[in-house]
Tab-separated table of C-alpha atoms and ligand atoms in Angstrom:
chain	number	residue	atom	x	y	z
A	1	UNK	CA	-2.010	17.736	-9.674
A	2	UNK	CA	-5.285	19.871	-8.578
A	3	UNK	CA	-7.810	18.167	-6.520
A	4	UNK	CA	-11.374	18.725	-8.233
A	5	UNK	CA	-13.288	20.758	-6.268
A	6	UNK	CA	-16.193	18.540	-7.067
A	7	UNK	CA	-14.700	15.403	-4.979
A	8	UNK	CA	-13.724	18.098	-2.413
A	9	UNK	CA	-17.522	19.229	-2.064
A	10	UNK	CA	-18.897	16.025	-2.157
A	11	UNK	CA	-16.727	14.718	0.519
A	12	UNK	CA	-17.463	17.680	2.462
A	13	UNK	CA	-21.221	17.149	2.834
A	14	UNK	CA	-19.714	13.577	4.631
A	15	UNK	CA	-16.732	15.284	6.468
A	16	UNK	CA	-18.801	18.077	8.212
A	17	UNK	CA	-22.289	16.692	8.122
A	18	UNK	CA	-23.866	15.175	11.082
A	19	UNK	CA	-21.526	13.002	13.324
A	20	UNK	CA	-21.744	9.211	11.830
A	21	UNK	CA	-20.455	5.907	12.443
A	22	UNK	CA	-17.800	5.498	10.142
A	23	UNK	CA	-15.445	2.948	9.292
A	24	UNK	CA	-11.705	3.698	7.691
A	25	UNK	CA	-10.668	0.705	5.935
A	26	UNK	CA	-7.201	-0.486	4.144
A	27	UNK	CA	-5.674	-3.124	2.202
A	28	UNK	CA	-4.489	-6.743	3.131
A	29	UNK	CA	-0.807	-6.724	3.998
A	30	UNK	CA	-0.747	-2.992	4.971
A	31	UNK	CA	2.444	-1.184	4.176
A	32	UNK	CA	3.266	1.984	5.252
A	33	UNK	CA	1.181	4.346	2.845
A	34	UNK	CA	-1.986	1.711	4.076
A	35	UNK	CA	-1.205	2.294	7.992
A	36	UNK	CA	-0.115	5.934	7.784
A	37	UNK	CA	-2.594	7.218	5.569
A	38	UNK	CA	-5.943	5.445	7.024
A	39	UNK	CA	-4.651	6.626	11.059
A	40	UNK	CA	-4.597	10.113	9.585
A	41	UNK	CA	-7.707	9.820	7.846
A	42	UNK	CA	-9.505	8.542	10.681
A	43	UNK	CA	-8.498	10.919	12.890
A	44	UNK	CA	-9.269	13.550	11.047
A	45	UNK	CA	-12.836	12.289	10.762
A	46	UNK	CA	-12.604	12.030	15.053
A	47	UNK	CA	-11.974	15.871	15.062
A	48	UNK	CA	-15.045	16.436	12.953
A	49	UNK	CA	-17.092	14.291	15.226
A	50	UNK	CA	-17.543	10.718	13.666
A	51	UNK	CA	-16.805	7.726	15.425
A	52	UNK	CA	-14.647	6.778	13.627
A	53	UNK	CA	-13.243	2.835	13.267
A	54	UNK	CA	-9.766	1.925	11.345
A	55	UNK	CA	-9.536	-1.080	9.908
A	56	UNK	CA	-6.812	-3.557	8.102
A	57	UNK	CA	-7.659	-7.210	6.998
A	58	UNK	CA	-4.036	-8.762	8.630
A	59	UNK	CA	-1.511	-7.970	10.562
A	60	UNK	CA	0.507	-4.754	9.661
A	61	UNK	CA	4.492	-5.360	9.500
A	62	UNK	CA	6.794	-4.747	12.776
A	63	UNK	CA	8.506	-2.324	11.430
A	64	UNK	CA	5.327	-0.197	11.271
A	65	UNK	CA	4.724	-1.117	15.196
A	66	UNK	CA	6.182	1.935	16.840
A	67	UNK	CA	3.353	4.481	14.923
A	68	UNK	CA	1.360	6.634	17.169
A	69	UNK	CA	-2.353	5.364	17.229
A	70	UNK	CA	-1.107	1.867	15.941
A	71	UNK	CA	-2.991	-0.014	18.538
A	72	UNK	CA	-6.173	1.565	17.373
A	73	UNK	CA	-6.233	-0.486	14.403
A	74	UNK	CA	-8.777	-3.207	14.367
A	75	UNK	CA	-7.245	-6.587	12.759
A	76	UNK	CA	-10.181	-8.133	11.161
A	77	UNK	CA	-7.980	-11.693	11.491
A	78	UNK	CA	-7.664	-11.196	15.145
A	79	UNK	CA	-10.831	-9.067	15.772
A	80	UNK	CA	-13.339	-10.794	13.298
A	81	UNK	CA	-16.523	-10.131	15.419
A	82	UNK	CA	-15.603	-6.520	16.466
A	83	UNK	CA	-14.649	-5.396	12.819
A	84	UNK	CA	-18.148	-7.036	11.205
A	85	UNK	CA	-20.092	-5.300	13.812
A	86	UNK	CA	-18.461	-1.494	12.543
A	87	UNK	CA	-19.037	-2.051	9.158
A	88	UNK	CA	-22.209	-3.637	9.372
A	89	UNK	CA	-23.698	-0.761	11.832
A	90	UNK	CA	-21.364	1.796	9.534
A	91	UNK	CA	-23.194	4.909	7.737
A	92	UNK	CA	-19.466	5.722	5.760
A	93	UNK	CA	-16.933	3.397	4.512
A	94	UNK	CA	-14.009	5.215	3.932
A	95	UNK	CA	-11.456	2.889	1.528
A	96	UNK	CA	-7.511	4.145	1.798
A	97	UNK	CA	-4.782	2.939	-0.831
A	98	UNK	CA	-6.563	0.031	-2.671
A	99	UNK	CA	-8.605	-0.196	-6.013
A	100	UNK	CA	-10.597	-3.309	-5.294
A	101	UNK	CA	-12.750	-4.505	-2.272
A	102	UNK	CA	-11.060	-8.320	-3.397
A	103	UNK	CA	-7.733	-6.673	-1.980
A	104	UNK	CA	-9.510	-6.309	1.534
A	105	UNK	CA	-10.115	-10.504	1.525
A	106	UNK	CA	-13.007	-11.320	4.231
A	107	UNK	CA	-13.578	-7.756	4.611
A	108	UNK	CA	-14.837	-6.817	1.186
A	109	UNK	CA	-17.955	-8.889	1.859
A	110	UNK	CA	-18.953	-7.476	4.627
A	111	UNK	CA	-18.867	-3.970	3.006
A	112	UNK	CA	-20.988	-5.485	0.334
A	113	UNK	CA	-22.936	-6.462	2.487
A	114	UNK	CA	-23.718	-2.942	3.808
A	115	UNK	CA	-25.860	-1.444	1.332
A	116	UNK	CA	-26.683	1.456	3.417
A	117	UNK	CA	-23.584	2.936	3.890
A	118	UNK	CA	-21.694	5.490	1.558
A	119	UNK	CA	-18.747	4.127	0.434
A	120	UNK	CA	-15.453	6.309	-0.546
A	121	UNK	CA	-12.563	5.066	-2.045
A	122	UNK	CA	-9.134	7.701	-1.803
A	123	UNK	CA	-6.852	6.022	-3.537
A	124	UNK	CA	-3.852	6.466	-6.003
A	125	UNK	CA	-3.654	2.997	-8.296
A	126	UNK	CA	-4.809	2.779	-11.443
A	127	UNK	CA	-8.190	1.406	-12.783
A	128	UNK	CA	-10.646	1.874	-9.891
A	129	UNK	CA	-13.355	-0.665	-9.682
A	130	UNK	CA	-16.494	1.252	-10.238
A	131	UNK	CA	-17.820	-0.166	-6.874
A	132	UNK	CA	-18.444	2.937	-4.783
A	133	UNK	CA	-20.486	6.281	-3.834
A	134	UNK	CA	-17.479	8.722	-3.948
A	135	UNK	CA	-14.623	7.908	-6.277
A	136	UNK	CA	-11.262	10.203	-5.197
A	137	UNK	CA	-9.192	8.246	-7.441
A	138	UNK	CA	-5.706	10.646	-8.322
A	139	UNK	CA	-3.094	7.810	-9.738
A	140	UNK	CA	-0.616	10.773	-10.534
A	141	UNK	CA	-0.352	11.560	-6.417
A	142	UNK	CA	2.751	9.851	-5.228
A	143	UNK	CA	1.081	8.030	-1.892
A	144	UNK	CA	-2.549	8.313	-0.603
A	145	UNK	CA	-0.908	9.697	2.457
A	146	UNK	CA	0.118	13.256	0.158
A	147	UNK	CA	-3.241	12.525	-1.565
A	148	UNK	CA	-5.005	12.784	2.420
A	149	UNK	CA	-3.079	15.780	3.462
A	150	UNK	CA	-4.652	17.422	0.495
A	151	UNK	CA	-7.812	16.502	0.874
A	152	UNK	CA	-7.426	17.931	4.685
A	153	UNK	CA	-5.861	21.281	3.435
A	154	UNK	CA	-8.838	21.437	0.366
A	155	UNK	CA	-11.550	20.663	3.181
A	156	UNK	CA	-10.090	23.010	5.450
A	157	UNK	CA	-8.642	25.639	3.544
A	158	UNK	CA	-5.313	24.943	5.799
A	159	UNK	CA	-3.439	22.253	7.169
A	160	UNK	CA	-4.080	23.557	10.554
A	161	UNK	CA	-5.706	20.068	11.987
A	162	UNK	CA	-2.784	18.044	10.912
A	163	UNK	CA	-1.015	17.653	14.591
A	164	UNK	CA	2.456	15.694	14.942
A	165	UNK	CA	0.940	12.405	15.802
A	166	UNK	CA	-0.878	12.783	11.929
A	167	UNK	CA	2.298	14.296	10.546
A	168	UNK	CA	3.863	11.253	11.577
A	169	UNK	CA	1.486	8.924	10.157
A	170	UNK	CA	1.058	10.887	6.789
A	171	UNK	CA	5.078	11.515	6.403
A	172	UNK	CA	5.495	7.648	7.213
A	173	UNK	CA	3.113	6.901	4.287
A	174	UNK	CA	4.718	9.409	2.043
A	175	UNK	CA	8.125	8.201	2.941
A	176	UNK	CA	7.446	4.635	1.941
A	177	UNK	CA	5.516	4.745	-1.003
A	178	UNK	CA	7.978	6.937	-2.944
A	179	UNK	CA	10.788	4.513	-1.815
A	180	UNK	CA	12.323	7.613	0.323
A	181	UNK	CA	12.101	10.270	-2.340
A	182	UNK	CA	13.458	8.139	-5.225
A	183	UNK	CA	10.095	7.239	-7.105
A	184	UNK	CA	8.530	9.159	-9.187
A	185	UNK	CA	5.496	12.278	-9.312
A	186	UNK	CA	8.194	13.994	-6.717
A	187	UNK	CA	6.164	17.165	-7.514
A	188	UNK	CA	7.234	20.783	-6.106
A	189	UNK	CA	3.925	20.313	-4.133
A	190	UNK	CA	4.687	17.603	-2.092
A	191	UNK	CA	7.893	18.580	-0.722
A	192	UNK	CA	5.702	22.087	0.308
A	193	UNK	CA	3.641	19.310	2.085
A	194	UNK	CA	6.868	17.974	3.854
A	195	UNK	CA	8.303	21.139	4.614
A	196	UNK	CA	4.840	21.892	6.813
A	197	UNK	CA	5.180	18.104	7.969
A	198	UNK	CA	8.125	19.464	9.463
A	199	UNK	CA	6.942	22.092	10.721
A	200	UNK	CA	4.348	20.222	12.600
A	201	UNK	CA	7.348	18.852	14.351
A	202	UNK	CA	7.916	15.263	13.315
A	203	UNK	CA	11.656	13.879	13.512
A	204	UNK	CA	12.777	12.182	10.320
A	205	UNK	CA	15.850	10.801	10.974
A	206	UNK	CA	13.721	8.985	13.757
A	207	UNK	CA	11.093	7.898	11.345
A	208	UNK	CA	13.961	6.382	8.730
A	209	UNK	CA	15.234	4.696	11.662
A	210	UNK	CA	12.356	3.163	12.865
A	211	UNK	CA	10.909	2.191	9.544
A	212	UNK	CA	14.095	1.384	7.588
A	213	UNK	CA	16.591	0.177	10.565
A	214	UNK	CA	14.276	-2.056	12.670
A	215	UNK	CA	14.719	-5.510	11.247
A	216	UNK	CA	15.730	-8.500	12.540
A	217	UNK	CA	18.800	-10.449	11.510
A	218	UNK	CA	16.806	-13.013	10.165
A	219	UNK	CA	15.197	-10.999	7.921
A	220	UNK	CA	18.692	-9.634	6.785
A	221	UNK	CA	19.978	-13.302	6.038
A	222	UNK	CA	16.342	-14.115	3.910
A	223	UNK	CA	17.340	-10.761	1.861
A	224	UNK	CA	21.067	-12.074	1.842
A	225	UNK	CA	19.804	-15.413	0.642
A	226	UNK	CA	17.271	-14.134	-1.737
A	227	UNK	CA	19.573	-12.219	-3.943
A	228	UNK	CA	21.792	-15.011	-4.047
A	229	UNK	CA	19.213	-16.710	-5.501
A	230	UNK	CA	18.538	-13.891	-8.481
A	231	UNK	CA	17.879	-14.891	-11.597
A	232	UNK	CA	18.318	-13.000	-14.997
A	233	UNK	CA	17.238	-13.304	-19.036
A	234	UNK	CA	17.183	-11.205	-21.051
A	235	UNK	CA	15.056	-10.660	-24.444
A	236	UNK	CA	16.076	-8.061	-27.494
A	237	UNK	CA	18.232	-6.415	-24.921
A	238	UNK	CA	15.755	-6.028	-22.068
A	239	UNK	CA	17.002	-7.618	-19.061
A	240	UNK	CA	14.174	-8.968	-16.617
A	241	UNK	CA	14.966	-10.747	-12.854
A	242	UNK	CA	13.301	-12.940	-10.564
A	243	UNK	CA	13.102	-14.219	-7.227
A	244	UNK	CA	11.233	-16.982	-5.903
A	245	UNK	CA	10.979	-17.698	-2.150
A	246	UNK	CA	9.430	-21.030	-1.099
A	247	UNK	CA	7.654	-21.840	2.142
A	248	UNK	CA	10.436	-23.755	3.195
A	249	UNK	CA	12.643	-20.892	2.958
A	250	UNK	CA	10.588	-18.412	4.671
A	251	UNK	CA	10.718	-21.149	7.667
A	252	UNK	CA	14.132	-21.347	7.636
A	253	UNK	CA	14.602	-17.529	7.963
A	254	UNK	CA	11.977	-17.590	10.532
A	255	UNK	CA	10.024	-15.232	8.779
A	256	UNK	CA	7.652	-12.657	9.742
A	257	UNK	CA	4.873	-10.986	8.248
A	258	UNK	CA	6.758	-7.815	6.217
A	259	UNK	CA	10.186	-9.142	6.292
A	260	UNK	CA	10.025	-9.371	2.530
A	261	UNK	CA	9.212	-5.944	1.939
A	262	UNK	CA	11.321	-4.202	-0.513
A	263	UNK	CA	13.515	-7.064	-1.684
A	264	UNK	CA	11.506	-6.922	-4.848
A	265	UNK	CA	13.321	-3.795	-5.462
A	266	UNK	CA	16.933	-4.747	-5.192
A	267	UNK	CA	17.586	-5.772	-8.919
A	268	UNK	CA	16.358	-2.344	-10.490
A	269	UNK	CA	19.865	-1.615	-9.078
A	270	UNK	CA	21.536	-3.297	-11.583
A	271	UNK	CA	22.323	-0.995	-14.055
A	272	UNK	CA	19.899	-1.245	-17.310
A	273	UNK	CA	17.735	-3.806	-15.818
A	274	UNK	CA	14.303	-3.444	-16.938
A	275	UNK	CA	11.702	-5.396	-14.859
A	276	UNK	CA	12.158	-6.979	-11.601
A	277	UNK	CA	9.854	-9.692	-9.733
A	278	UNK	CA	9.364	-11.915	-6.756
A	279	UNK	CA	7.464	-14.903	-6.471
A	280	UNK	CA	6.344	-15.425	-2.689
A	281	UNK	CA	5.072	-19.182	-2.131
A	282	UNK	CA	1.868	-18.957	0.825
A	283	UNK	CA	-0.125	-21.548	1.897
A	284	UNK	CA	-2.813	-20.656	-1.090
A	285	UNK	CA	-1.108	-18.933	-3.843
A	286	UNK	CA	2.008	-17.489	-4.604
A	287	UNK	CA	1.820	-13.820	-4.442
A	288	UNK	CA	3.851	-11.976	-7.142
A	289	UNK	CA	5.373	-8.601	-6.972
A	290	UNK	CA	7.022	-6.708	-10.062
A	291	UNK	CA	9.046	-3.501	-10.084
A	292	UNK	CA	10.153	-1.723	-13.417
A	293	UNK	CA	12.415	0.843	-14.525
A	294	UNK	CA	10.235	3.937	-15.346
A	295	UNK	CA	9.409	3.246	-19.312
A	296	UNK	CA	8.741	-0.284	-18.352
A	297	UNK	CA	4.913	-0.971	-17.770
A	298	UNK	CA	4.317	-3.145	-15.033
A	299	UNK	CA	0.908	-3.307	-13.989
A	300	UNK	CA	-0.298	-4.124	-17.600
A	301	UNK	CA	2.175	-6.788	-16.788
A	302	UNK	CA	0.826	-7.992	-13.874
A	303	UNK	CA	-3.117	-7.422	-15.036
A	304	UNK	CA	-1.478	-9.464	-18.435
A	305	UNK	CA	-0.069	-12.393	-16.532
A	306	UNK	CA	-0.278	-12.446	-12.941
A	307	UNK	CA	-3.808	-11.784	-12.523
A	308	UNK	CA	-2.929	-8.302	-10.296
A	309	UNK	CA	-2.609	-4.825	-11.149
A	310	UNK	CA	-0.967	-1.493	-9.668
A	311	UNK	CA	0.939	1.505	-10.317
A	312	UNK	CA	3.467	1.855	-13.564
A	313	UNK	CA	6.363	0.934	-12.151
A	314	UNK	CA	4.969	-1.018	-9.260
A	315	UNK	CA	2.743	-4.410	-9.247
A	316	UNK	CA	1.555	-7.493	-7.885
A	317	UNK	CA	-0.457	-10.435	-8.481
A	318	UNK	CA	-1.221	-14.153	-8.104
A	319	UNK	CA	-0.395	-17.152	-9.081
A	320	UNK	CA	-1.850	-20.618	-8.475
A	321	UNK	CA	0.541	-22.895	-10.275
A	322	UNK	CA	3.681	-24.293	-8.253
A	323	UNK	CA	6.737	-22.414	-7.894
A	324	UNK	CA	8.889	-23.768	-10.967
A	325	UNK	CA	5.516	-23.431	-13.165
A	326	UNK	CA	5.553	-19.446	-12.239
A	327	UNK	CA	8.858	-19.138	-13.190
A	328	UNK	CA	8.009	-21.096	-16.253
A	329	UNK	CA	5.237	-18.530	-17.065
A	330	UNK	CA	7.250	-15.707	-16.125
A	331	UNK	CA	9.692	-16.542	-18.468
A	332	UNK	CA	7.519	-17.035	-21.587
A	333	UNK	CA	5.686	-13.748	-20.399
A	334	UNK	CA	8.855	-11.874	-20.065
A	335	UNK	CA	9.547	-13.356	-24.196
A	336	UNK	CA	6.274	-11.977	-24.933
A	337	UNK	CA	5.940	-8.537	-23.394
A	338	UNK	CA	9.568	-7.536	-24.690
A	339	UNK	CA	9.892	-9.632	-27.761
B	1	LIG	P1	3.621	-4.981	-3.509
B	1	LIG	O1	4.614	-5.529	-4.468
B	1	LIG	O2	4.208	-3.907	-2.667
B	1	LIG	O3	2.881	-6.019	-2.767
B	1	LIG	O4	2.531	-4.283	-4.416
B	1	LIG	C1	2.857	-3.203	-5.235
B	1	LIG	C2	1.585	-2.632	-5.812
B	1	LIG	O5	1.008	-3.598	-6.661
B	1	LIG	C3	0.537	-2.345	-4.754
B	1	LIG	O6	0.577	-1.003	-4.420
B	1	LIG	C4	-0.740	-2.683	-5.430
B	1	LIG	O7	-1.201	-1.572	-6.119
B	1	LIG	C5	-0.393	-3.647	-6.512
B	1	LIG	N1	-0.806	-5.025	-6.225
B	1	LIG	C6	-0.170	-5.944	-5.478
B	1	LIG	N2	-0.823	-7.118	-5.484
B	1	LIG	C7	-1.915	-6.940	-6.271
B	1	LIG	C8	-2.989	-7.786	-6.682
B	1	LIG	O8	-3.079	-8.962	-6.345
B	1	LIG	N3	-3.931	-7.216	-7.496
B	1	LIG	C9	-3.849	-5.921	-7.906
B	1	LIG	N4	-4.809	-5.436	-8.699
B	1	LIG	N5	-2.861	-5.119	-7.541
B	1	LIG	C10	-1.893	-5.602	-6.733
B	2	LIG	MN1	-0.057	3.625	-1.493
């Protein structure tokens, strides 16, 4: 996948213009492709002169809590005032692994708001909202964290600014979002990216270990609990599962912002299953996520039903009906999309 040198020169005439106030801003509930790829980002912009602030919407998960440069994020739920006044006062809005300023809650506003600024979006889900200056949009690039590094190698002509601290961040972002090398656009290209990663010094097996190894035992007991409660229909030989996790449940595990990452994925390991979801009950929606084997479409089948969007083989969405009602509709939309 070749970067277009047109996004590359317009984002230089940002990158290595005049220093700037400039605000680097993710999505709500920021995995590791969100933290890892926005700390890079904004660092880079630090060693081109900008100042430079990083921004999420909520709390990022625990597991993500040992990242160099963490503690430079500004949590706009914690640090309301502080985050308003950057991207108010901000000249460049930099948005990192998100399609839609709705995904950014109480922060989107405020970036409306700012009518001055340029805005950016480098990002790799489908459909793009329309909403911005600069549109590096490259849904074939496996995380935005591969999509940054090449942006930084395009603008640079090397990788040469990427130090380990960025390596870090960047290989954490690349390591998540492509499910640890098992997803798919695993391209030649990015595993050349890796292997200078590497060079750069980071340690992997320390990185797998602190990302994938960190959890509580609580958190292993929800997982243990949620399969239990899996679900399965099928419909003309497509077999689709569910999950559903209520409030009450999430109490009981004691749970913790990110402890339900990744269980979405667990019944795509049942051989010939087709689409997977979980239905997450919060205090104002339920928030649906959907996984699919790779000819399986599942962001038309979240934009379809659930309201949401994403990659192929990787969605979410909402829902604003009661737990049994979702499962209700997810049923009949299940009959529909494979009948
Ligand atoms: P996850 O299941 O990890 O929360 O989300 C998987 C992917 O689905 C995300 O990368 C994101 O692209 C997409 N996604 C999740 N929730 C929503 C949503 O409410 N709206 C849209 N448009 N996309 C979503
Ligand atoms: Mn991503």
């Amino acid at each position: 996948m070749e970067i277009s040198t047109k996004d590359i020169d317009a984002l230089r005439v940002l990158v290595a213009g005049e220093p700037q106030r400039m605000v680097v801003v993710s999505h709500t509930n920021p995995d590791g492709d969100a933290v890892g790829s926005s700390l890079a980002w904004a660092e880079y912009l630090r060693r081109k002169g900008h100042h430079v602030v990083c921004v999420v919407p909520n709390r990022f998960p625990s597991f993500l809590e040992w990242m160099p440069q963490v503690e430079s994020l500004k949590i706009y739920k914690l640090h309301a005032d502080e985050v308003e006044h950057a991207v108010v006062q901000a000249d460049a809005i930099f948005c990192i692994d998100f399609n839609q300023l709705e995904r950014l809650e109480g922060v989107g506003p405020l970036i409306e708001q700012n009518r001055r600024a340029t805005k950016v979006l480098i990002d790799h889900h489908l459909d793009p909202t329309p909403v911005f200056d600069l549109l590096i949009s490259y849904p074939p690039i496996s995380s935005t964290a591969y999509l940054v590094y090449r942006l930084i190698e395009a603008l640079d002509g090397s990788a040469q600014a990427i130090d380990r601290t960025m390596a870090e961040q960047l290989y954490v972002g690349i390591m998540t979002d492509t499910g640890n090398f098992s997803y798919s656009f695993l391209t030649p290209d990015l595993f050349r990216a890796v292997a200078v990663l590497v060079e750069k010094g980071i340690d992997i097996p320390h990185i797998n270990r602190m990302v994938y190894h960190s959890f509580t035992s609580d958190r292993l007991r929800l997982l243990g609990h949620a399969l239990n409660k899996m679900q399965i229909v099928e419909v003309n030989g497509y077999r689709a599962a569910w999950i559903t996790l209520s409030e009450a449940e999430l109490r009981r595990f004691n749970f913790q912002i990110g402890d339900s990452e990744g269980f979405v994925n667990y019944p795509l390991s049942i051989r010939g299953l087709a689409l997977s979801a979980i239905f997450i009950e919060t205090r104002a929606f339920i928030r649906a996520s959907f996984r699919s084997r790779e000819d399986i479409d599942a962001s038309i089948f979240a934009r379809r039903y659930f309201d949401g969007g994403g990659h192929k083989n990787a969605s979410g969405g909402k829902s604003f009906t009661s737990l049994a009602e979702t499962v209700e509709n997810y049923k009949k939309a299940v009959g529909e999309f494979f009948g």
